[in-house]
Coordinates of C-alpha atoms in Angstrom, one line a residue:
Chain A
X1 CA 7.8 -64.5 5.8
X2 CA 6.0 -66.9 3.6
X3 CA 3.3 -65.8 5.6
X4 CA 3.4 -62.1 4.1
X5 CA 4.1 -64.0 0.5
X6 CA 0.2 -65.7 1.0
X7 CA -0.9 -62.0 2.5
X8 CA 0.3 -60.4 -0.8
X9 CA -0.8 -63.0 -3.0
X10 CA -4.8 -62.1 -1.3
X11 CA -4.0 -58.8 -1.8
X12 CA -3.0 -58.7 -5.4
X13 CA -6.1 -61.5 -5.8
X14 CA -8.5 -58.5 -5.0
X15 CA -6.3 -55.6 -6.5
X16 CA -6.1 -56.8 -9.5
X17 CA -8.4 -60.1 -10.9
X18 CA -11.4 -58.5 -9.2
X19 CA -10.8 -54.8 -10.2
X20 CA -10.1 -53.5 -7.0
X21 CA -7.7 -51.2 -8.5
X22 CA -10.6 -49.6 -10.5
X23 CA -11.7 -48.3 -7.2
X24 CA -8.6 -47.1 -6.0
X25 CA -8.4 -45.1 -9.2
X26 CA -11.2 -43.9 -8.4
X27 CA -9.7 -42.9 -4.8
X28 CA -6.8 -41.8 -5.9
X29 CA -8.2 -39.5 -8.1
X30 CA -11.0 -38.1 -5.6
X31 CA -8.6 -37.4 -3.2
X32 CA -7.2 -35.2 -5.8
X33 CA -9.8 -33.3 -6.8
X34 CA -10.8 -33.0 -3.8
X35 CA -7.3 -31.6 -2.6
X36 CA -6.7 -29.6 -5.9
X37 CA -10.1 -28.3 -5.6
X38 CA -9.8 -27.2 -2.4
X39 CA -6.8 -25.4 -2.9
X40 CA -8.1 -23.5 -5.7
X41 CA -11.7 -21.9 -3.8
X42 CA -9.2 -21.8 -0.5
X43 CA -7.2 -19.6 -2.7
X44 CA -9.9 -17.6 -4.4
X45 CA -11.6 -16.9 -0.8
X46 CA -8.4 -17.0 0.8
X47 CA -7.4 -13.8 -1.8
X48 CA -10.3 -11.7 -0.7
X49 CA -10.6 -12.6 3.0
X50 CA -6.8 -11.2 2.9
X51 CA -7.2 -8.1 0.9
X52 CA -10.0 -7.1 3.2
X53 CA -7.8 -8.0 6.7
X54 CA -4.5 -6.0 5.0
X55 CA -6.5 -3.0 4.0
X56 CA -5.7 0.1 5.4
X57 CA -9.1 1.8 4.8
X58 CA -11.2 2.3 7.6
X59 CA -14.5 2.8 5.7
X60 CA -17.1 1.0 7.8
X61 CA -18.3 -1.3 4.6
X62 CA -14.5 -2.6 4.5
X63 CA -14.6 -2.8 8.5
X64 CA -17.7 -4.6 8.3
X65 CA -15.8 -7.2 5.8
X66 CA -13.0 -7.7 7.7
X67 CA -15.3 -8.8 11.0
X68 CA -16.9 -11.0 9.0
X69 CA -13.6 -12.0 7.3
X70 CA -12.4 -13.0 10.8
X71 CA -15.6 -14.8 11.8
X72 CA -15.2 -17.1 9.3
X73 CA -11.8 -17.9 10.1
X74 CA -12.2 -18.3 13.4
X75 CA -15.1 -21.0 12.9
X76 CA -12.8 -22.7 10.2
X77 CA -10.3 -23.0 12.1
X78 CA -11.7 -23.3 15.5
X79 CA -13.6 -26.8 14.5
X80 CA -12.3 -30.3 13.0
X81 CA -12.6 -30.8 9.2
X82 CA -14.6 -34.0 10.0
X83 CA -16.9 -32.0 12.1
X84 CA -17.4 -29.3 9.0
X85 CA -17.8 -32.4 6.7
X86 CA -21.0 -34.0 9.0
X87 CA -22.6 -30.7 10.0
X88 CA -22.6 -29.1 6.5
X89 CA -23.5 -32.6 4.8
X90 CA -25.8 -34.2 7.6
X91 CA -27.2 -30.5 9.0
X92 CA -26.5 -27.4 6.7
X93 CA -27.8 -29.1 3.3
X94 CA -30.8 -31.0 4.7
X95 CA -32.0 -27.4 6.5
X96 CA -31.6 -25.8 3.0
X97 CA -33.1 -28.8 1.2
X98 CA -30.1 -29.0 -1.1
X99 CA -28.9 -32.3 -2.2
X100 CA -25.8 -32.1 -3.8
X101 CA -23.5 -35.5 -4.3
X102 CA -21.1 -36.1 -1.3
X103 CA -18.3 -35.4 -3.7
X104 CA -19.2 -31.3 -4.3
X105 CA -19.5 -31.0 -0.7
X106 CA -16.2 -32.7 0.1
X107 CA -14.8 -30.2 -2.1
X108 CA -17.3 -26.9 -0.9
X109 CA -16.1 -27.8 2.9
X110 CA -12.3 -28.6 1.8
X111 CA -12.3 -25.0 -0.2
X112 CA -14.2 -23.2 2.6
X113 CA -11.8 -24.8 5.6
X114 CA -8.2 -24.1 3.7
X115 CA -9.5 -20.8 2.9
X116 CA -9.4 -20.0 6.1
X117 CA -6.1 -21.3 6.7
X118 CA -5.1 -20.0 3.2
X119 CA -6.1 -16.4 4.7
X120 CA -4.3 -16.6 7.2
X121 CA -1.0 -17.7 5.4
X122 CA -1.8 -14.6 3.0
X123 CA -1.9 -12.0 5.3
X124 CA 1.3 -12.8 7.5
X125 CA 3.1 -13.5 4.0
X126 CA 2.4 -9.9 3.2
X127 CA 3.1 -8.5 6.2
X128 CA 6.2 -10.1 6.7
X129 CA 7.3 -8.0 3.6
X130 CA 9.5 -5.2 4.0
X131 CA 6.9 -1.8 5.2
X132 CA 9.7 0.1 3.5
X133 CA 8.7 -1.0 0.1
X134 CA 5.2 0.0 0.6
X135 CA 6.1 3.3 1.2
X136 CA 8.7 3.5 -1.1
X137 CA 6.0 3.0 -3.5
X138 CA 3.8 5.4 -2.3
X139 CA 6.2 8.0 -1.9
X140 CA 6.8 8.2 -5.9
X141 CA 3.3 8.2 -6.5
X142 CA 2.2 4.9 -7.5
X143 CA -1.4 4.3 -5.9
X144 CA -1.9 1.6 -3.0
X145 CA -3.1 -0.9 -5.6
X146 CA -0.2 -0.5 -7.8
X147 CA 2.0 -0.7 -5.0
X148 CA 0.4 -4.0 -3.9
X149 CA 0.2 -5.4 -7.5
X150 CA 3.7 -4.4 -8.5
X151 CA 6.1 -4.4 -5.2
X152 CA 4.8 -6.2 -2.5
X153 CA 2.5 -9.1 -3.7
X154 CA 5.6 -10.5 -5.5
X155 CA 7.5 -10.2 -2.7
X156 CA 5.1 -11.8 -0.5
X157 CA 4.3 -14.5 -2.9
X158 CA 7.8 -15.8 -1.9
X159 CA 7.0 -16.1 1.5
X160 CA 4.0 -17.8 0.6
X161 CA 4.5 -20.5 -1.9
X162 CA 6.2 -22.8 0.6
X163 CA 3.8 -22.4 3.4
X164 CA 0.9 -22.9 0.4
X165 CA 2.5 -25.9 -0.6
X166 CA 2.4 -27.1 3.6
X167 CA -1.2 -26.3 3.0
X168 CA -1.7 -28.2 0.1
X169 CA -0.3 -31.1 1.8
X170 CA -2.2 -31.2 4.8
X171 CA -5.3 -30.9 2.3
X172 CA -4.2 -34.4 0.8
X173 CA -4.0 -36.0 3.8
X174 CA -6.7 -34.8 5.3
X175 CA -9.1 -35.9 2.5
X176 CA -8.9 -39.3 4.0
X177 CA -11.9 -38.6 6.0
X178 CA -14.3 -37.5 3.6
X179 CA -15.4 -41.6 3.8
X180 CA -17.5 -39.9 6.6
X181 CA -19.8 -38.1 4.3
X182 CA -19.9 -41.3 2.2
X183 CA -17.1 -40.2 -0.9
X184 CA -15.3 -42.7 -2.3
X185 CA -11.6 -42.2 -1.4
X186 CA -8.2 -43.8 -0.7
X187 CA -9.1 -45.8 2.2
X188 CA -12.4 -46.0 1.3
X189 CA -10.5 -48.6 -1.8
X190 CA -8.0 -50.1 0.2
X191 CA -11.0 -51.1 2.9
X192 CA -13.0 -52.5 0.0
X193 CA -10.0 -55.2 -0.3
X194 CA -9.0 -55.6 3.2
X195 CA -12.8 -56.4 4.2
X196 CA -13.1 -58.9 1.2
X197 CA -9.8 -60.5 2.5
X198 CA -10.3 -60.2 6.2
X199 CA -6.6 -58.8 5.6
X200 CA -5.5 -55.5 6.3
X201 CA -2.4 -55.0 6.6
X202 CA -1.1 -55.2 3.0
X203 CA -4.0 -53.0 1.0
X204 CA -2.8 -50.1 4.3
X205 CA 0.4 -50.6 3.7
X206 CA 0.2 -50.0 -0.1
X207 CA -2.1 -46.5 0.8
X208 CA 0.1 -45.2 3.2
X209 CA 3.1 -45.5 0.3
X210 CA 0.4 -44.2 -2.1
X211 CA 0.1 -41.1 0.3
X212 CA 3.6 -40.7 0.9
X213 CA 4.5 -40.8 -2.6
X214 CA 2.1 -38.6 -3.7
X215 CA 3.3 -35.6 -1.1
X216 CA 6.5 -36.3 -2.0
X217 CA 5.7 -35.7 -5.6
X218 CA 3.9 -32.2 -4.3
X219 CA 7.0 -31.3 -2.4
X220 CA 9.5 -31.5 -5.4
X221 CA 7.1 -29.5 -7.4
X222 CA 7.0 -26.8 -4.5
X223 CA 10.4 -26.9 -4.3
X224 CA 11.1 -26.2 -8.5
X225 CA 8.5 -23.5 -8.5
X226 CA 10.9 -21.6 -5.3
X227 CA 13.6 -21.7 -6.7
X228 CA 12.4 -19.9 -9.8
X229 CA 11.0 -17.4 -7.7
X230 CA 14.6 -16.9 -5.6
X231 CA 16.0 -14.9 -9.0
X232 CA 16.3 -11.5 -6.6
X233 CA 17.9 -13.2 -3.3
X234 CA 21.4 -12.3 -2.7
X235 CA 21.5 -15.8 -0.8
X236 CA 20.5 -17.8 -3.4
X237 CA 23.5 -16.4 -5.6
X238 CA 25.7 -17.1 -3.0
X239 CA 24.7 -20.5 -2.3
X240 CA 25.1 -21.4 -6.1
X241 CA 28.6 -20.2 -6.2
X242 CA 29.4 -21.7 -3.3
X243 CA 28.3 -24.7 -4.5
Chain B
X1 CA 6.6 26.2 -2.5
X2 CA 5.4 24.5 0.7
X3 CA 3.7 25.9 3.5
X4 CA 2.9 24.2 6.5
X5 CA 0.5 25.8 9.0
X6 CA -0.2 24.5 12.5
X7 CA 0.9 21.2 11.7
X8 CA 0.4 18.6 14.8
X9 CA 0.8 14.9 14.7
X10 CA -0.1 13.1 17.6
X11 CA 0.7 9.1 18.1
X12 CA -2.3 8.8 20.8
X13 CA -1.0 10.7 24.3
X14 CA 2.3 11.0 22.5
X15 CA 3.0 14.6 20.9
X16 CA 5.6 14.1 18.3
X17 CA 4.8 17.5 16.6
X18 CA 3.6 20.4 18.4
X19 CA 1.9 23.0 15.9
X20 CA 4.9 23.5 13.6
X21 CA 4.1 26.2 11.0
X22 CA 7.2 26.5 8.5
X23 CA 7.7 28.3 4.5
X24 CA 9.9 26.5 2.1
X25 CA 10.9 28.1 -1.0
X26 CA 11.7 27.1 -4.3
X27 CA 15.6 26.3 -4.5
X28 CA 16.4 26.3 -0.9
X29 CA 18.1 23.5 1.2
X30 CA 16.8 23.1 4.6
X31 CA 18.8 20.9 7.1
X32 CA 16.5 19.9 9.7
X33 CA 18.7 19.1 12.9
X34 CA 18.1 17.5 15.8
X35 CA 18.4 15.0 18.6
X36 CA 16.5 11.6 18.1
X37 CA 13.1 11.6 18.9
X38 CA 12.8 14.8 18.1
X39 CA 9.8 14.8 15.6
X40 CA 12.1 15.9 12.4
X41 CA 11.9 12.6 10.7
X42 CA 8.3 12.3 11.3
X43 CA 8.1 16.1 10.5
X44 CA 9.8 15.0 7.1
X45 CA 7.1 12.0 6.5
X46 CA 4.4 14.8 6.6
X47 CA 4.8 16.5 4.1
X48 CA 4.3 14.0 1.4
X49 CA 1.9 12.4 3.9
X50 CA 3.4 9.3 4.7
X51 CA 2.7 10.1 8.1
X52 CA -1.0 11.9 8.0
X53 CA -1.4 14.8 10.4
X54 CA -3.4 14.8 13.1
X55 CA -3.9 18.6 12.3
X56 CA -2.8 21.7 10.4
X57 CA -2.4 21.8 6.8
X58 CA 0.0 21.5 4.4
X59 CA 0.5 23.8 1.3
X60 CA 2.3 22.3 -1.8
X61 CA 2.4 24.8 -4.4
X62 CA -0.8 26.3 -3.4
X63 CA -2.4 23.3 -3.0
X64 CA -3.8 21.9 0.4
X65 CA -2.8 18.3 0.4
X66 CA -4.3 17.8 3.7
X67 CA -7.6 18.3 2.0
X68 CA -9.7 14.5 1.8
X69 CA -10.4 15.6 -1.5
X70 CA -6.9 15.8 -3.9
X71 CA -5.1 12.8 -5.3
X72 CA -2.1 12.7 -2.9
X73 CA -0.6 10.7 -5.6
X74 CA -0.3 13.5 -8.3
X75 CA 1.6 15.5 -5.6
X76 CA 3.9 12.7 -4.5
X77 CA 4.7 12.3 -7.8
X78 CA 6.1 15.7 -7.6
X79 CA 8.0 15.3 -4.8
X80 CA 10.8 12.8 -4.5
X81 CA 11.4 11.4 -1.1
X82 CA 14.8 9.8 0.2
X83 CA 14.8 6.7 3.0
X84 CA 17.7 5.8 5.3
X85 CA 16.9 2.4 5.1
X86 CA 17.1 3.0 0.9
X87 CA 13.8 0.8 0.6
X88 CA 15.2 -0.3 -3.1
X89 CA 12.4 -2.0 -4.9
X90 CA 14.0 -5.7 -4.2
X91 CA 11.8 -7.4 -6.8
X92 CA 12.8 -5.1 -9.2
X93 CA 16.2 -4.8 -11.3
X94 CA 18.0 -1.3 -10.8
X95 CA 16.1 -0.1 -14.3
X96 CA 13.1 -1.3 -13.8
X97 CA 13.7 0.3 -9.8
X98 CA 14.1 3.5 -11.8
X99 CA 11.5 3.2 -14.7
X100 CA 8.8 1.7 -12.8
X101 CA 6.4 5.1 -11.8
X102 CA 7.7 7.2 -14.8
X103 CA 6.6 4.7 -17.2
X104 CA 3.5 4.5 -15.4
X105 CA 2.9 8.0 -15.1
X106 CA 3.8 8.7 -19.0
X107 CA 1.2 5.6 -19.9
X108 CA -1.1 7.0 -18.0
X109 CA -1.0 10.2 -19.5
X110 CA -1.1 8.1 -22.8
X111 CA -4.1 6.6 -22.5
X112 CA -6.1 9.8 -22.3
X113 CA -4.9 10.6 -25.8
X114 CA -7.7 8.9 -28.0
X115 CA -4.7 7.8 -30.4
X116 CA -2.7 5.7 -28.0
X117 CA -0.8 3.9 -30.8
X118 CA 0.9 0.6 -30.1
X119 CA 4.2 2.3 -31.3
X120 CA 3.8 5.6 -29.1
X121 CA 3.4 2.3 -26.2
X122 CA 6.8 1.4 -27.3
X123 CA 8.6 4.6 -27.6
X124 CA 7.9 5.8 -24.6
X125 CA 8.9 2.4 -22.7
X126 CA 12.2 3.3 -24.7
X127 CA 11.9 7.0 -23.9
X128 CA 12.1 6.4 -20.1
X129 CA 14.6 3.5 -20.1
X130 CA 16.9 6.1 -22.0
X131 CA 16.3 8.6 -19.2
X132 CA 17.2 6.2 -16.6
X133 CA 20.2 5.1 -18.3
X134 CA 21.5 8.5 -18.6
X135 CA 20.3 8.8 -14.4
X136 CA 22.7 5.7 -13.9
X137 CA 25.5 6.7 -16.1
X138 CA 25.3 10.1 -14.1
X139 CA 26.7 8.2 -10.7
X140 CA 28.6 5.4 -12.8
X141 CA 26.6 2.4 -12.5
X142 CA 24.9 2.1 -15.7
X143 CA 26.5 -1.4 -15.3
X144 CA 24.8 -2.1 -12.3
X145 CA 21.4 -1.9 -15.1
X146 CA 19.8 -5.6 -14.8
X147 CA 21.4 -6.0 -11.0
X148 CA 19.1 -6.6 -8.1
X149 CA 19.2 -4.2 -5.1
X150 CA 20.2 -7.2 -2.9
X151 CA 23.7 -7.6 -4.8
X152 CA 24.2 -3.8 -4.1
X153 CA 26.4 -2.0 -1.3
X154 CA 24.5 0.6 0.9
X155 CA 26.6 3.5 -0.9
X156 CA 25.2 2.4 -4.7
X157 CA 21.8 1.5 -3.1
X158 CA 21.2 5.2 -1.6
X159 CA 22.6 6.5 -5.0
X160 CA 20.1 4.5 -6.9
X161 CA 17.5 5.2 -4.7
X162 CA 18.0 9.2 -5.1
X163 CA 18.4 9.0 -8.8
X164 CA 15.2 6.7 -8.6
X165 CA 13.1 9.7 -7.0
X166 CA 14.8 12.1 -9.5
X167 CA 13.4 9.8 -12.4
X168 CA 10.1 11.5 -11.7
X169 CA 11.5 14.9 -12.2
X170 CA 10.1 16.5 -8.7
X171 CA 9.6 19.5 -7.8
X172 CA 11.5 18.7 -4.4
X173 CA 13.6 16.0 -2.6
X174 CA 12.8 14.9 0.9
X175 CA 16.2 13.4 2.4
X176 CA 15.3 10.9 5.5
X177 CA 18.2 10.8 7.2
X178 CA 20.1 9.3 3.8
X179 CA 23.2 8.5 4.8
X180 CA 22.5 7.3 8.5
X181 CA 22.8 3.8 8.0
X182 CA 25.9 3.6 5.4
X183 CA 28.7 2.5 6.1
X184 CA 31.3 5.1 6.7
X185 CA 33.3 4.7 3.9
X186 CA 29.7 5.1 1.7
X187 CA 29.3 8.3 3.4
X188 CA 30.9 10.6 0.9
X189 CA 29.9 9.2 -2.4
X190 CA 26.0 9.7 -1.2
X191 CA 26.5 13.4 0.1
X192 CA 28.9 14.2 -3.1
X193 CA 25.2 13.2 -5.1
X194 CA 23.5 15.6 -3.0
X195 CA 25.7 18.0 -3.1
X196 CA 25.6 18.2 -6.7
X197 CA 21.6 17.8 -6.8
X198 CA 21.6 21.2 -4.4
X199 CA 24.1 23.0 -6.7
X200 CA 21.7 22.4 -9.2
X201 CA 19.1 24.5 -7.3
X202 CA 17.0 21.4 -6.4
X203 CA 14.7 22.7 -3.5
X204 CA 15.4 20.1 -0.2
X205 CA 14.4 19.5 3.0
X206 CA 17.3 17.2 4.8
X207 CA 16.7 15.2 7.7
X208 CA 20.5 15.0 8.7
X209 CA 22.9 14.2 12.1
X210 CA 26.1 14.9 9.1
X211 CA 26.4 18.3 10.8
X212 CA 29.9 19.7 8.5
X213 CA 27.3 18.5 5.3
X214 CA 24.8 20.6 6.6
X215 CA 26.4 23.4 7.6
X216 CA 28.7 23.2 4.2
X217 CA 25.0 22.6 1.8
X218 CA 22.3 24.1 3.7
X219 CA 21.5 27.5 3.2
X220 CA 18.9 27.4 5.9
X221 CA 19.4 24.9 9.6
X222 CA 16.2 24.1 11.4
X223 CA 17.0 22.7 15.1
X224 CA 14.4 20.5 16.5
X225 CA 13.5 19.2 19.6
X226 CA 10.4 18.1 21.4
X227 CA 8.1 18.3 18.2
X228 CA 8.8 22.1 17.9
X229 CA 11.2 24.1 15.3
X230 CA 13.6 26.1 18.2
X231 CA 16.2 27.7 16.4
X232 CA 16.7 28.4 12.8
X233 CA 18.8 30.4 10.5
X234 CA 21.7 30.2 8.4
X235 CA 24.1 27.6 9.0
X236 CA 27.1 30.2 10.0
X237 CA 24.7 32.1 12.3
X238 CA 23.0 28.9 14.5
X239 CA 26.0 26.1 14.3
X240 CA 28.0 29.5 15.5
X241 CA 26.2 31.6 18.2
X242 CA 23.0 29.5 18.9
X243 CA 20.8 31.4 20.5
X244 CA 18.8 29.0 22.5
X245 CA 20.2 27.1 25.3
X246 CA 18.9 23.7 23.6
X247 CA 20.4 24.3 20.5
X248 CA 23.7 25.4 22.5
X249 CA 23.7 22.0 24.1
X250 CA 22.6 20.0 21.5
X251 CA 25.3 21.3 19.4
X252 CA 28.2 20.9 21.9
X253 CA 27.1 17.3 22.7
X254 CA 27.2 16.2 18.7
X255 CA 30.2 18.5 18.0
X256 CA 32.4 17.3 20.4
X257 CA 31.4 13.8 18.9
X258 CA 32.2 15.0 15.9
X259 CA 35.9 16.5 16.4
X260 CA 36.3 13.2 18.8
X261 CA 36.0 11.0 16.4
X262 CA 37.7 13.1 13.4
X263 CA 41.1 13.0 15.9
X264 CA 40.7 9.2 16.5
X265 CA 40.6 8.5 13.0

């Protein structure tokens, strides 16, 4: 065990006399901009793609939407995020002679890749509500968008908030390969000091904790925002009394 | 009040209604009767559209509502439709269940008045909410005001869900088979609402298998089978001498049911 002792001591050498924590802020807070980012376009585009694939209108500009909505999806989901990451950064930009920093399009593919997935988790969560209440709505009048906005987007924004937060998640994680394109991450930092050590296991050891406490933090922030969403669940009541 | 002409709604090869024509006046109560599968819920569903007919039309006070061109929701508004599965607003506290499309329709109506006052915003919010109390003191569950549908029994649901449609002040009240999924101890307290709604001279249509309520409320019984109206009349006249050997069965096979299970209670 003194061996680890001379392992840490390296590591802390690196960390902290020679700044090496200055990049791992720097990683740290890449990965979540990157992640937070991502979650926000893959929400935005993840909104619309949704709204056109739960429409009931059958207007050929809306059907026209909806194969293109599931286009997209299928090519986001249907490929690796590393993949996205080199083709739209090593392929896509050069073909459009665009140069943006690898940062913006770390967070462009993240956003355009969980909006797919965000889409998806969108459309079942409003399906999965109640068709009743849809027509419940309808039937005294209020208009389809009403409806939505009022009955079953609340709803369904129960069904979705935990699934969102898996999403979320898997968007932290996998921001540990935007190193690919060249953005400074996590393990991007924690390489910096293994390679000027020749020592890895400590600095991976320290990012994997970083990771895990980080989606641990997510998770009990998830889990707040549920339960003040549970106010209208018969269960919820019941569990509190039985407790 | 509503006509229905030709009316055929077709699930693909399936026929589920066979050119039903039918005239509904103002104030009467039709029971619509029949085995399942029948076409009368779907029947039901058309004419506020739920379902949209694959043809035929549908006349709502003169008005073709069939027609591409009318706001269906104006009419709906007008006409307030009952489910068996109740379809509470579970998001929504029993008030705001209630007050939801009134105080949408009234603001609506507000902002076209180029004087739309905050205060007028106010009073009507409190105009509608006093409405809807008096709607929930009427079946006793004013109480029941900031409860969600989910802490309900079937019984208060269905009641809530009637006085919710009645909130909008319709013209007529679709019943969707409204007490088929209560339990039967919740049976009575839902068809003692009704009952009181049709003494009123509400016009209804009743989708119904409660054959003593609809032979007790109705003044007009509509049997159905295969998509197509085969028998109707008064409810003396067709629950006794049917005239049509479908009917005849049909009403033997739930009857007997009926007096079956009155003797085992």
């Amino acid at each position: 065990m003194d061996h680890l002792q001379t392992k840490v001591e390296r590591f802390w050498r690196i960390f902290y006399q020679y700044k090496g924590y200055s990049r791992v802020v720097t990683g740290l807070k890449n990965t979540l901009v990157i992640a937070i980012s991502g979650l926000t376009v893959g929400i935005l585009i993840g909104t619309l793609v949704a709204a056109v694939e739960v429409s009931p209108q059958k207007k050929r500009s809306v059907r026209f939407l909806d194969r293109l909505a599931r286009f997209y999806v299928a090519l986001f989901r249907g490929t690796p995020i590393v993949v996205q990451l080199l083709v739209t950064y090593y392929v896509v930009f050069p073909l459009l002679s665009l140069n943006f920093s690898p940062l913006s399009v770390c967070v462009l593919v993240f956003g355009l890749n969980s909006g797919a997935y965000v889409s998806e988790i969108m459309r079942s969560g409003i399906q999965a509500v109640d068709p009743g209440q849809m027509e419940a709505g309808r039937a005294v009048g209020l208009s389809y968008r009403k409806t939505m906005w009022e009955i079953i987007v609340p709803q369904a924004i129960k069904n979705i908030l935990p699934t969102l937060g898996n999403e979320f998640i898997a968007l932290i994680k996998e921001t540990s390969v935007v190193s690919f394109v060249g953005a400074l991450d996590l393990y991007v930092a924690f390489n910096f000091i293994g390679t000027n050590n020749y020592e890895f296991m400590v600095p991976y050891l320290v990012m994997a904790l970083i990771y895990i406490v980080l989606v641990m933090a997510v998770t009990g922030l998830i889990r707040l925002m549920e339960r003040s969403l549970r106010k209208s669940d018969r269960s919820n009541q019941a569990g509190e009394r039985l407790r | 009040m509503i006509e229905v002409i030709k009316l055929v709604k077709d699930y693909g090869d399936l026929k589920v209604i066979r050119e039903v024509s039918l005239t509904i006046e103002r104030g009467e109560k039709v029971a619509l009767i029949g085995p399942s599968g029948s076409g009368k819920s779907t029947f039901l569903r058309c004419l506020n559209l739920l379902e949209e007919p694959t043809r035929g039309s549908i006349l709502f006070e003169g008005t073709n509502l069939t027609d591409p061109g009318i706001d269906i929701n104006l009419h709906r508004q007008q006409m307030g439709m009952v489910f068996q599965q109740f379809n509470l607003f579970k998001n929504k506290t029993v008030l705001e269940n209630i007050m939801l499309a009134p105080l949408y329709l009234r603001q609506q109506k507000n902002k076209k008045h180029l004087f739309a006052s905050p205060s007028s915003v106010k009073s009507i919010k409190e105009e509608v909410k006093e409405e809807a109390i008096q709607l929930l003191k009427r079946i006793g569950l004013e109480e029941k005001q900031g409860a969600y549908p989910a802490t309900l029994s079937g019984g208060q649901k269905q009641r809530i869900a009637i006085v919710r449609a009645l909130a909008m002040d319709p013209k007529v009240m679709l019943f969707d088979e409204p007490t088929s999924s209560l339990d039967p101890e919740m049976v009575g307290e839902v068809l003692d609402l009704i009952r009181s709604l049709a003494d009123e001279g509400m016009t209804m249509v009743i989708v119904t298998h409660e054959m003593g309520f609809a032979r007790e409320v109705a003044s007009r019984v509509i049997f159905m089978d295969d998509g197509q109206l085969v028998e109707q009349g008064p409810p003396k006249a067709l629950f006794d001498r049917p005239q049509h050997v479908r009917t005849r069965e049909f009403l033997s096979k739930v009857l007997e049911d009926d007096s079956c299970r009155r003797s085992c209670l």
